[in-house]
mmCIF file of C-alpha atoms and ligand atoms in Angstrom:
data_model
loop_
_atom_site.group_PDB
_atom_site.id
_atom_site.type_symbol
_atom_site.label_atom_id
_atom_site.label_comp_id
_atom_site.label_asym_id
_atom_site.label_seq_id
_atom_site.Cartn_x
_atom_site.Cartn_y
_atom_site.Cartn_z
ATOM 1 C CA UNK A 1 14.161 4.281 31.096
ATOM 2 C CA UNK A 2 12.609 6.245 28.489
ATOM 3 C CA UNK A 3 9.341 5.094 26.744
ATOM 4 C CA UNK A 4 9.928 2.636 23.853
ATOM 5 C CA UNK A 5 8.722 4.881 20.624
ATOM 6 C CA UNK A 6 7.076 2.229 18.829
ATOM 7 C CA UNK A 7 5.758 1.696 15.034
ATOM 8 C CA UNK A 8 2.435 1.484 15.611
ATOM 9 C CA UNK A 9 0.268 2.342 18.803
ATOM 10 C CA UNK A 10 -3.339 1.209 18.494
ATOM 11 C CA UNK A 11 -3.812 1.636 22.379
ATOM 12 C CA UNK A 12 -3.373 5.361 21.912
ATOM 13 C CA UNK A 13 -6.720 4.854 20.131
ATOM 14 C CA UNK A 14 -9.552 7.432 21.400
ATOM 15 C CA UNK A 15 -11.681 6.017 23.692
ATOM 16 C CA UNK A 16 -15.027 7.381 21.385
ATOM 17 C CA UNK A 17 -13.418 5.348 18.419
ATOM 18 C CA UNK A 18 -13.097 1.754 20.530
ATOM 19 C CA UNK A 19 -16.782 2.218 21.867
ATOM 20 C CA UNK A 20 -18.013 3.221 18.336
ATOM 21 C CA UNK A 21 -16.042 0.022 16.908
ATOM 22 C CA UNK A 22 -17.775 -2.039 19.792
ATOM 23 C CA UNK A 23 -20.944 -0.757 19.010
ATOM 24 C CA UNK A 24 -20.649 -1.081 15.372
ATOM 25 C CA UNK A 25 -19.852 -5.044 16.142
ATOM 26 C CA UNK A 26 -22.736 -5.621 18.333
ATOM 27 C CA UNK A 27 -24.812 -4.290 15.974
ATOM 28 C CA UNK A 28 -23.477 -6.677 13.205
ATOM 29 C CA UNK A 29 -23.871 -9.736 15.673
ATOM 30 C CA UNK A 30 -27.452 -8.946 16.288
ATOM 31 C CA UNK A 31 -28.219 -8.611 12.777
ATOM 32 C CA UNK A 32 -27.691 -12.435 12.166
ATOM 33 C CA UNK A 33 -26.274 -11.655 8.791
ATOM 34 C CA UNK A 34 -22.358 -11.802 8.620
ATOM 35 C CA UNK A 35 -21.423 -12.019 4.978
ATOM 36 C CA UNK A 36 -22.224 -9.644 1.724
ATOM 37 C CA UNK A 37 -24.818 -7.419 3.559
ATOM 38 C CA UNK A 38 -25.687 -3.902 4.122
ATOM 39 C CA UNK A 39 -22.298 -3.161 6.154
ATOM 40 C CA UNK A 40 -19.985 -4.095 3.050
ATOM 41 C CA UNK A 41 -22.502 -2.314 0.753
ATOM 42 C CA UNK A 42 -22.409 0.995 2.868
ATOM 43 C CA UNK A 43 -18.349 0.732 3.154
ATOM 44 C CA UNK A 44 -17.845 -0.008 -0.882
ATOM 45 C CA UNK A 45 -20.304 3.164 -1.429
ATOM 46 C CA UNK A 46 -18.105 4.938 1.099
ATOM 47 C CA UNK A 47 -14.950 4.050 -0.032
ATOM 48 C CA UNK A 48 -15.574 4.492 -3.902
ATOM 49 C CA UNK A 49 -16.939 8.404 -2.762
ATOM 50 C CA UNK A 50 -13.948 8.764 -0.759
ATOM 51 C CA UNK A 51 -11.678 7.946 -3.939
ATOM 52 C CA UNK A 52 -13.527 9.471 -6.506
ATOM 53 C CA UNK A 53 -14.329 5.799 -8.626
ATOM 54 C CA UNK A 54 -17.528 4.678 -10.048
ATOM 55 C CA UNK A 55 -17.620 1.669 -7.668
ATOM 56 C CA UNK A 56 -15.998 -0.675 -5.174
ATOM 57 C CA UNK A 57 -15.808 -4.040 -4.760
ATOM 58 C CA UNK A 58 -14.721 -5.238 -0.966
ATOM 59 C CA UNK A 59 -12.615 -8.594 -0.910
ATOM 60 C CA UNK A 60 -10.567 -10.293 1.476
ATOM 61 C CA UNK A 61 -7.390 -9.130 1.129
ATOM 62 C CA UNK A 62 -5.214 -6.362 -1.089
ATOM 63 C CA UNK A 63 -3.337 -9.766 -2.480
ATOM 64 C CA UNK A 64 -6.776 -10.902 -3.454
ATOM 65 C CA UNK A 65 -7.672 -7.639 -4.621
ATOM 66 C CA UNK A 66 -4.619 -7.527 -7.038
ATOM 67 C CA UNK A 67 -5.095 -11.124 -8.202
ATOM 68 C CA UNK A 68 -8.771 -10.606 -9.006
ATOM 69 C CA UNK A 69 -8.273 -7.664 -10.913
ATOM 70 C CA UNK A 70 -5.625 -9.523 -13.169
ATOM 71 C CA UNK A 71 -8.093 -12.294 -13.658
ATOM 72 C CA UNK A 72 -11.176 -10.227 -14.955
ATOM 73 C CA UNK A 73 -8.856 -8.767 -17.405
ATOM 74 C CA UNK A 74 -7.608 -12.365 -18.622
ATOM 75 C CA UNK A 75 -3.966 -11.697 -18.073
ATOM 76 C CA UNK A 76 -2.348 -15.259 -17.098
ATOM 77 C CA UNK A 77 0.178 -17.749 -18.859
ATOM 78 C CA UNK A 78 2.398 -16.244 -21.413
ATOM 79 C CA UNK A 79 1.712 -12.850 -20.386
ATOM 80 C CA UNK A 80 4.384 -9.871 -18.895
ATOM 81 C CA UNK A 81 3.395 -8.006 -16.155
ATOM 82 C CA UNK A 82 5.913 -4.980 -15.479
ATOM 83 C CA UNK A 83 6.258 -4.115 -11.787
ATOM 84 C CA UNK A 84 8.709 -2.667 -9.341
ATOM 85 C CA UNK A 85 11.032 -5.408 -7.086
ATOM 86 C CA UNK A 86 10.805 -2.754 -4.290
ATOM 87 C CA UNK A 87 7.239 -3.800 -2.879
ATOM 88 C CA UNK A 88 5.540 -5.776 -0.447
ATOM 89 C CA UNK A 89 6.047 -9.183 -1.902
ATOM 90 C CA UNK A 90 1.962 -9.436 -2.686
ATOM 91 C CA UNK A 91 2.082 -7.061 -5.678
ATOM 92 C CA UNK A 92 4.319 -9.860 -7.129
ATOM 93 C CA UNK A 93 2.720 -12.609 -5.761
ATOM 94 C CA UNK A 94 -0.354 -11.984 -7.599
ATOM 95 C CA UNK A 95 1.374 -11.573 -11.014
ATOM 96 C CA UNK A 96 2.755 -15.190 -9.986
ATOM 97 C CA UNK A 97 -0.732 -16.845 -9.094
ATOM 98 C CA UNK A 98 -2.430 -16.021 -12.226
ATOM 99 C CA UNK A 99 0.478 -17.817 -14.134
ATOM 100 C CA UNK A 100 1.950 -14.624 -15.452
ATOM 101 C CA UNK A 101 5.529 -13.476 -15.647
ATOM 102 C CA UNK A 102 6.924 -10.539 -13.447
ATOM 103 C CA UNK A 103 9.061 -8.129 -15.512
ATOM 104 C CA UNK A 104 11.234 -5.919 -12.953
ATOM 105 C CA UNK A 105 11.487 -2.054 -13.878
ATOM 106 C CA UNK A 106 14.468 -0.290 -11.516
ATOM 107 C CA UNK A 107 13.103 2.444 -9.159
ATOM 108 C CA UNK A 108 14.043 5.928 -9.059
ATOM 109 C CA UNK A 109 16.165 6.592 -6.359
ATOM 110 C CA UNK A 110 15.171 10.068 -5.198
ATOM 111 C CA UNK A 111 11.305 8.367 -4.192
ATOM 112 C CA UNK A 112 11.646 4.629 -4.292
ATOM 113 C CA UNK A 113 8.883 4.477 -6.721
ATOM 114 C CA UNK A 114 9.098 2.902 -10.181
ATOM 115 C CA UNK A 115 10.658 4.517 -12.991
ATOM 116 C CA UNK A 116 8.973 5.377 -15.902
ATOM 117 C CA UNK A 117 12.297 5.306 -18.037
ATOM 118 C CA UNK A 118 12.761 1.754 -17.015
ATOM 119 C CA UNK A 119 9.365 0.604 -17.625
ATOM 120 C CA UNK A 120 9.838 1.617 -21.217
ATOM 121 C CA UNK A 121 13.078 -0.565 -21.313
ATOM 122 C CA UNK A 122 10.942 -3.207 -20.291
ATOM 123 C CA UNK A 123 7.887 -3.563 -22.557
ATOM 124 C CA UNK A 124 7.755 -6.494 -25.023
ATOM 125 C CA UNK A 125 5.409 -7.862 -27.268
ATOM 126 C CA UNK A 126 3.713 -9.958 -24.344
ATOM 127 C CA UNK A 127 3.611 -7.229 -21.834
ATOM 128 C CA UNK A 128 -0.181 -7.094 -20.496
ATOM 129 C CA UNK A 129 -0.093 -4.722 -17.643
ATOM 130 C CA UNK A 130 2.019 -2.204 -15.574
ATOM 131 C CA UNK A 131 1.447 -2.537 -11.460
ATOM 132 C CA UNK A 132 2.029 0.877 -10.545
ATOM 133 C CA UNK A 133 2.798 0.943 -6.327
ATOM 134 C CA UNK A 134 2.134 4.271 -4.859
ATOM 135 C CA UNK A 135 5.224 3.018 -2.566
ATOM 136 C CA UNK A 136 5.569 4.358 1.342
ATOM 137 C CA UNK A 137 2.285 6.449 0.137
ATOM 138 C CA UNK A 138 3.535 8.630 -2.717
ATOM 139 C CA UNK A 139 1.861 9.115 -5.751
ATOM 140 C CA UNK A 140 4.009 7.450 -8.739
ATOM 141 C CA UNK A 141 4.667 9.691 -11.529
ATOM 142 C CA UNK A 142 1.234 9.300 -13.046
ATOM 143 C CA UNK A 143 1.646 11.696 -16.303
ATOM 144 C CA UNK A 144 4.827 9.478 -17.526
ATOM 145 C CA UNK A 145 3.199 5.874 -16.627
ATOM 146 C CA UNK A 146 -0.421 6.947 -17.983
ATOM 147 C CA UNK A 147 1.120 8.245 -21.144
ATOM 148 C CA UNK A 148 3.637 5.017 -21.563
ATOM 149 C CA UNK A 149 0.420 2.795 -20.742
ATOM 150 C CA UNK A 150 -2.089 4.387 -23.233
ATOM 151 C CA UNK A 151 0.583 4.795 -25.952
ATOM 152 C CA UNK A 152 1.306 1.269 -26.254
ATOM 153 C CA UNK A 153 -2.346 -0.250 -25.198
ATOM 154 C CA UNK A 154 -1.053 -1.634 -22.288
ATOM 155 C CA UNK A 155 -3.601 -1.893 -18.942
ATOM 156 C CA UNK A 156 -2.390 0.160 -16.153
ATOM 157 C CA UNK A 157 -3.215 -1.073 -12.433
ATOM 158 C CA UNK A 158 -2.408 0.531 -9.481
ATOM 159 C CA UNK A 159 -1.806 -0.785 -5.917
ATOM 160 C CA UNK A 160 -2.817 1.543 -3.911
ATOM 161 C CA UNK A 161 -1.918 -0.536 -0.364
ATOM 162 C CA UNK A 162 -0.092 2.165 1.252
ATOM 163 C CA UNK A 163 -1.444 4.994 -0.407
ATOM 164 C CA UNK A 164 -5.085 5.831 1.078
ATOM 165 C CA UNK A 165 -6.141 9.509 0.300
ATOM 166 C CA UNK A 166 -2.727 9.986 -1.708
ATOM 167 C CA UNK A 167 -3.230 12.245 -4.622
ATOM 168 C CA UNK A 168 -1.526 12.996 -8.092
ATOM 169 C CA UNK A 169 -1.762 16.694 -9.344
ATOM 170 C CA UNK A 170 -4.928 16.837 -7.656
ATOM 171 C CA UNK A 171 -6.179 13.561 -8.819
ATOM 172 C CA UNK A 172 -6.710 10.578 -6.359
ATOM 173 C CA UNK A 173 -4.537 7.637 -6.571
ATOM 174 C CA UNK A 174 -6.425 4.571 -7.415
ATOM 175 C CA UNK A 175 -8.253 6.579 -10.630
ATOM 176 C CA UNK A 176 -5.626 6.943 -13.172
ATOM 177 C CA UNK A 177 -5.681 2.860 -14.205
ATOM 178 C CA UNK A 178 -8.032 0.244 -14.927
ATOM 179 C CA UNK A 179 -8.624 -0.745 -11.161
ATOM 180 C CA UNK A 180 -6.725 0.438 -8.020
ATOM 181 C CA UNK A 181 -5.997 -2.801 -5.123
ATOM 182 C CA UNK A 182 -6.402 -1.583 -1.571
ATOM 183 C CA UNK A 183 -5.369 -3.438 1.618
ATOM 184 C CA UNK A 184 -6.984 -2.632 4.899
ATOM 185 C CA UNK A 185 -4.397 -4.874 6.972
ATOM 186 C CA UNK A 186 -4.440 -3.308 10.369
ATOM 187 C CA UNK A 187 -1.049 -1.291 10.077
ATOM 188 C CA UNK A 188 -2.175 0.083 6.807
ATOM 189 C CA UNK A 189 -3.178 3.784 6.750
ATOM 190 C CA UNK A 190 -6.811 2.507 7.020
ATOM 191 C CA UNK A 191 -7.047 -0.889 8.678
ATOM 192 C CA UNK A 192 -9.565 -3.611 9.942
ATOM 193 C CA UNK A 193 -8.981 -5.680 12.596
ATOM 194 C CA UNK A 194 -8.303 -8.607 10.318
ATOM 195 C CA UNK A 195 -7.475 -8.905 6.947
ATOM 196 C CA UNK A 196 -9.448 -7.060 4.449
ATOM 197 C CA UNK A 197 -9.079 -5.362 0.927
ATOM 198 C CA UNK A 198 -11.168 -3.949 -2.079
ATOM 199 C CA UNK A 199 -10.888 -3.120 -5.450
ATOM 200 C CA UNK A 200 -12.215 0.162 -7.130
ATOM 201 C CA UNK A 201 -12.510 1.193 -10.774
ATOM 202 C CA UNK A 202 -14.398 3.611 -13.261
ATOM 203 C CA UNK A 203 -15.228 0.563 -15.401
ATOM 204 C CA UNK A 204 -18.599 -1.130 -14.547
ATOM 205 C CA UNK A 205 -18.519 -3.971 -16.477
ATOM 206 C CA UNK A 206 -14.763 -4.419 -14.522
ATOM 207 C CA UNK A 207 -16.444 -3.885 -11.282
ATOM 208 C CA UNK A 208 -19.534 -6.326 -12.020
ATOM 209 C CA UNK A 209 -16.861 -8.875 -13.239
ATOM 210 C CA UNK A 210 -14.922 -8.876 -10.023
ATOM 211 C CA UNK A 211 -17.629 -9.034 -7.676
ATOM 212 C CA UNK A 212 -18.674 -12.404 -9.094
ATOM 213 C CA UNK A 213 -15.121 -13.632 -8.998
ATOM 214 C CA UNK A 214 -15.084 -12.951 -5.318
ATOM 215 C CA UNK A 215 -18.145 -14.804 -4.892
ATOM 216 C CA UNK A 216 -17.172 -18.092 -6.378
ATOM 217 C CA UNK A 217 -17.661 -16.578 -9.659
ATOM 218 C CA UNK A 218 -21.577 -16.624 -9.292
ATOM 219 C CA UNK A 219 -23.796 -14.312 -11.562
ATOM 220 C CA UNK A 220 -26.828 -15.659 -9.655
ATOM 221 C CA UNK A 221 -27.330 -17.682 -6.795
ATOM 222 C CA UNK A 222 -25.779 -21.306 -7.790
ATOM 223 C CA UNK A 223 -24.944 -19.802 -11.293
ATOM 224 C CA UNK A 224 -21.556 -19.915 -11.952
ATOM 225 C CA UNK A 225 -20.121 -18.063 -15.027
ATOM 226 C CA UNK A 226 -16.230 -18.227 -14.288
ATOM 227 C CA UNK A 227 -14.053 -20.234 -11.977
ATOM 228 C CA UNK A 228 -14.261 -17.701 -9.359
ATOM 229 C CA UNK A 229 -12.559 -17.602 -5.846
ATOM 230 C CA UNK A 230 -14.211 -17.079 -2.309
ATOM 231 C CA UNK A 231 -12.200 -13.452 -1.352
ATOM 232 C CA UNK A 232 -15.677 -11.827 0.313
ATOM 233 C CA UNK A 233 -15.432 -8.577 2.652
ATOM 234 C CA UNK A 234 -16.995 -9.580 6.039
ATOM 235 C CA UNK A 235 -19.534 -7.658 7.669
ATOM 236 C CA UNK A 236 -17.487 -7.409 10.910
ATOM 237 C CA UNK A 237 -14.514 -5.692 9.075
ATOM 238 C CA UNK A 238 -17.097 -3.915 6.779
ATOM 239 C CA UNK A 239 -18.755 -2.237 9.835
ATOM 240 C CA UNK A 240 -15.195 -1.383 11.680
ATOM 241 C CA UNK A 241 -13.917 0.089 8.558
ATOM 242 C CA UNK A 242 -16.744 2.418 8.114
ATOM 243 C CA UNK A 243 -16.346 3.524 11.596
ATOM 244 C CA UNK A 244 -12.528 3.960 11.114
ATOM 245 C CA UNK A 245 -12.953 5.765 7.795
ATOM 246 C CA UNK A 246 -14.359 9.121 9.888
ATOM 247 C CA UNK A 247 -10.928 9.307 11.173
ATOM 248 C CA UNK A 248 -8.801 8.609 8.412
ATOM 249 C CA UNK A 249 -8.246 12.278 7.198
ATOM 250 C CA UNK A 250 -6.901 13.691 10.577
ATOM 251 C CA UNK A 251 -4.765 10.290 10.829
ATOM 252 C CA UNK A 252 -3.444 11.707 7.668
ATOM 253 C CA UNK A 253 -2.638 15.117 8.431
ATOM 254 C CA UNK A 254 -0.753 13.930 11.747
ATOM 255 C CA UNK A 255 1.006 11.656 9.373
ATOM 256 C CA UNK A 256 2.035 14.478 7.231
ATOM 257 C CA UNK A 257 2.716 16.723 10.161
ATOM 258 C CA UNK A 258 5.277 14.651 11.666
ATOM 259 C CA UNK A 259 6.985 14.062 8.290
ATOM 260 C CA UNK A 260 7.204 17.749 7.613
ATOM 261 C CA UNK A 261 9.081 17.860 11.330
ATOM 262 C CA UNK A 262 11.096 14.725 9.999
ATOM 263 C CA UNK A 263 12.033 16.861 6.936
ATOM 264 C CA UNK A 264 12.549 19.871 8.431
ATOM 265 C CA UNK A 265 14.765 18.387 11.358
ATOM 266 C CA UNK A 266 16.613 15.528 10.193
ATOM 267 C CA UNK A 267 20.007 17.035 9.062
ATOM 268 C CA UNK A 268 22.771 14.538 9.777
ATOM 269 C CA UNK A 269 24.700 14.669 6.504
ATOM 270 C CA UNK A 270 25.111 10.836 6.997
ATOM 271 C CA UNK A 271 21.427 10.118 6.607
ATOM 272 C CA UNK A 272 19.623 10.372 3.114
ATOM 273 C CA UNK A 273 16.156 11.720 3.472
ATOM 274 C CA UNK A 274 13.552 10.699 0.011
ATOM 275 C CA UNK A 275 12.574 13.655 -2.072
ATOM 276 C CA UNK A 276 10.045 15.617 0.160
ATOM 277 C CA UNK A 277 6.801 16.253 -2.354
ATOM 278 C CA UNK A 278 6.646 20.062 -3.331
ATOM 279 C CA UNK A 279 2.788 18.992 -3.043
ATOM 280 C CA UNK A 280 2.126 17.487 0.357
ATOM 281 C CA UNK A 281 -1.067 16.150 -0.784
ATOM 282 C CA UNK A 282 1.336 13.747 -3.211
ATOM 283 C CA UNK A 283 2.076 11.795 0.164
ATOM 284 C CA UNK A 284 -0.009 10.030 2.555
ATOM 285 C CA UNK A 285 3.234 9.080 4.696
ATOM 286 C CA UNK A 286 2.531 5.643 5.381
ATOM 287 C CA UNK A 287 6.515 4.778 6.188
ATOM 288 C CA UNK A 288 8.923 7.613 6.540
ATOM 289 C CA UNK A 289 12.031 5.950 5.048
ATOM 290 C CA UNK A 290 15.426 7.099 4.814
ATOM 291 C CA UNK A 291 18.453 5.529 3.521
ATOM 292 C CA UNK A 292 22.122 4.841 5.296
ATOM 293 C CA UNK A 293 25.237 3.231 4.474
ATOM 294 C CA UNK A 294 25.963 1.465 7.929
ATOM 295 C CA UNK A 295 22.464 0.539 8.743
ATOM 296 C CA UNK A 296 22.944 -2.237 11.057
ATOM 297 C CA UNK A 297 24.515 0.333 13.333
ATOM 298 C CA UNK A 298 22.262 2.940 12.771
ATOM 299 C CA UNK A 299 19.564 0.694 13.482
ATOM 300 C CA UNK A 300 21.438 0.009 16.630
ATOM 301 C CA UNK A 301 21.730 3.453 17.665
ATOM 302 C CA UNK A 302 18.079 4.236 17.231
ATOM 303 C CA UNK A 303 17.107 1.005 19.280
ATOM 304 C CA UNK A 304 19.842 2.247 22.033
ATOM 305 C CA UNK A 305 17.625 5.448 22.500
ATOM 306 C CA UNK A 306 14.492 3.468 22.424
ATOM 307 C CA UNK A 307 13.371 3.761 18.954
ATOM 308 C CA UNK A 308 11.971 1.114 17.115
ATOM 309 C CA UNK A 309 12.736 1.089 13.292
ATOM 310 C CA UNK A 310 11.816 -1.296 10.600
ATOM 311 C CA UNK A 311 13.155 -2.261 6.830
ATOM 312 C CA UNK A 312 10.819 -1.905 3.743
ATOM 313 C CA UNK A 313 12.321 -3.975 1.907
ATOM 314 C CA UNK A 314 15.540 -5.932 3.053
ATOM 315 C CA UNK A 315 15.191 -8.334 0.148
ATOM 316 C CA UNK A 316 14.145 -6.693 -3.256
ATOM 317 C CA UNK A 317 11.430 -9.346 -5.323
ATOM 318 C CA UNK A 318 13.623 -10.776 -8.212
ATOM 319 C CA UNK A 319 16.180 -11.809 -5.013
ATOM 320 C CA UNK A 320 13.386 -13.571 -3.297
ATOM 321 C CA UNK A 321 13.259 -17.753 -2.849
ATOM 322 C CA UNK A 322 9.818 -17.608 -4.348
ATOM 323 C CA UNK A 323 10.159 -15.684 -7.238
ATOM 324 C CA UNK A 324 10.451 -18.814 -10.160
ATOM 325 C CA UNK A 325 10.579 -17.039 -13.672
ATOM 326 C CA UNK A 326 10.901 -13.486 -13.865
ATOM 327 C CA UNK A 327 12.582 -10.967 -16.359
ATOM 328 C CA UNK A 328 14.372 -7.871 -15.207
ATOM 329 C CA UNK A 329 15.232 -4.714 -16.718
ATOM 330 C CA UNK A 330 17.984 -4.917 -19.516
ATOM 331 C CA UNK A 331 19.017 -2.062 -17.818
ATOM 332 C CA UNK A 332 19.396 -3.932 -14.313
ATOM 333 C CA UNK A 333 18.210 -3.135 -11.160
ATOM 334 C CA UNK A 334 21.064 -1.257 -9.414
ATOM 335 C CA UNK A 335 18.818 1.287 -7.867
ATOM 336 C CA UNK A 336 16.415 -1.375 -6.329
ATOM 337 C CA UNK A 337 19.273 -3.129 -4.951
ATOM 338 C CA UNK A 338 21.167 -0.278 -3.493
ATOM 339 C CA UNK A 339 17.787 0.995 -2.204
ATOM 340 C CA UNK A 340 17.190 -2.712 -0.426
ATOM 341 C CA UNK A 341 20.649 -2.552 1.479
ATOM 342 C CA UNK A 342 20.557 1.051 3.186
ATOM 343 C CA UNK A 343 16.643 1.767 3.601
ATOM 344 C CA UNK A 344 15.794 2.589 7.120
ATOM 345 C CA UNK A 345 11.939 3.090 8.405
ATOM 346 C CA UNK A 346 11.563 5.660 10.749
ATOM 347 C CA UNK A 347 8.128 5.381 13.118
ATOM 348 C CA UNK A 348 5.478 7.768 12.028
ATOM 349 C CA UNK A 349 1.990 6.398 13.412
ATOM 350 C CA UNK A 350 -0.544 9.086 13.892
ATOM 351 C CA UNK A 351 -0.616 8.688 17.779
ATOM 352 C CA UNK A 352 2.586 9.738 17.967
ATOM 353 C CA UNK A 353 3.329 12.800 20.595
ATOM 354 C CA UNK A 354 5.593 15.767 19.724
ATOM 355 C CA UNK A 355 8.174 14.777 22.283
ATOM 356 C CA UNK A 356 8.309 11.676 20.689
ATOM 357 C CA UNK A 357 8.393 12.936 17.208
ATOM 358 C CA UNK A 358 11.641 15.113 18.532
ATOM 359 C CA UNK A 359 13.240 11.910 20.282
ATOM 360 C CA UNK A 360 13.660 10.504 16.824
ATOM 361 C CA UNK A 361 14.753 13.829 15.224
ATOM 362 C CA UNK A 362 17.609 13.936 18.034
ATOM 363 C CA UNK A 363 18.222 10.539 17.869
ATOM 364 C CA UNK A 364 19.177 10.893 13.955
ATOM 365 C CA UNK A 365 21.414 13.844 14.220
ATOM 366 C CA UNK A 366 23.388 12.623 16.930
ATOM 367 C CA UNK A 367 24.299 9.360 15.040
HETATM 368 C C1 PLP B 17 0.146 -4.560 2.232
HETATM 369 C C2 PLP B 17 0.393 -4.642 1.077
HETATM 370 C C3 PLP B 17 0.041 -5.545 -0.307
HETATM 371 C C4 PLP B 17 -0.982 -6.672 0.300
HETATM 372 O O1 PLP B 17 -2.029 -6.429 1.247
HETATM 373 P P1 PLP B 17 -2.497 -7.878 1.811
HETATM 374 O O2 PLP B 17 -4.052 -6.857 2.380
HETATM 375 O O3 PLP B 17 -1.599 -7.962 3.185
HETATM 376 O O4 PLP B 17 -2.866 -8.777 1.429
HETATM 377 C C5 PLP B 17 0.181 -5.438 -1.384
HETATM 378 N N1 PLP B 17 0.725 -4.232 -1.725
HETATM 379 C C6 PLP B 17 1.533 -3.307 -1.009
HETATM 380 C C7 PLP B 17 2.122 -2.362 -1.634
HETATM 381 C C8 PLP B 17 1.275 -3.774 0.144
HETATM 382 O O5 PLP B 17 1.816 -2.600 1.003
#
């Protein structure tokens, strides 16, 4: 029986990486300083440089990064925030948690990213922000989305949880809006060994407010200027992230090479591939998603060939039980709905072997 092609293979990471991480962990333990210390400062500096942002604030998760940013902007009850229903629910949960109303725009079916035209139709007098998700690692249409937000005086927020190092027209994602939210959940392109996240921004006032919010709303020790929260990035995770960051570029190249082989090799007319970007730097291939009409049958076929597959996402946000009060585009959400009913994610982790990649292509084409 062939070995299963799995969705992630952390066990295949290089021995040198494991050794460097263990060394980093020992150093943190020996330092006796576990929260908001030198490792967090170092990682924040490194990450903001990689993102070409003025600054970075490490937080506890991607969800917290999104939520804290909205709080800093004063977005809350009565305000509307436009986003896509085709995302990790955390994007929407951040809007709900600050008391604002999620408003769903439809996607562009060729990329599954939010459709700028649909965003235009969702704008009302209450609209305060648009949260753009660079879904699956692909930079969304930032030219159109930036233009909409600037001309309407609406805040632009970027959910970069799947898009580490992705670029739009040569400019890094995360630098188009007021702030970017990053997740370092273990399976993201850059992951910690637990939950972690960050906010980057080019607005230094915004960054200092975010710094207060993540630490009980303190300006100085025991002086509280806002009702903040506890969402600090741990020293252990920051130290691990700094080590793993040195691998990110080569992991991203691996993902791009696998995606190129899929785009070249999968030619089954029953499988629709998402649009291949003309410029490969626009995509960091966090996920490789295809669309099929008979999804269950296709996934069973892959399983028979010992290939894992997943669905991102089977239920669009506006159909979730937890959604509560929300609005949707006056033109409806037909593309989001049909995408959620047909999408399948193929394995694309950076440690796949050449023969595993070929097995996925062969299995797709033999369906
Ligand atoms: C993972 C993810 C999040 C949430 O990040 P956490 O660190 O798990 O809180 C938000 N948005 C998107 C698009 C994600 O993929």
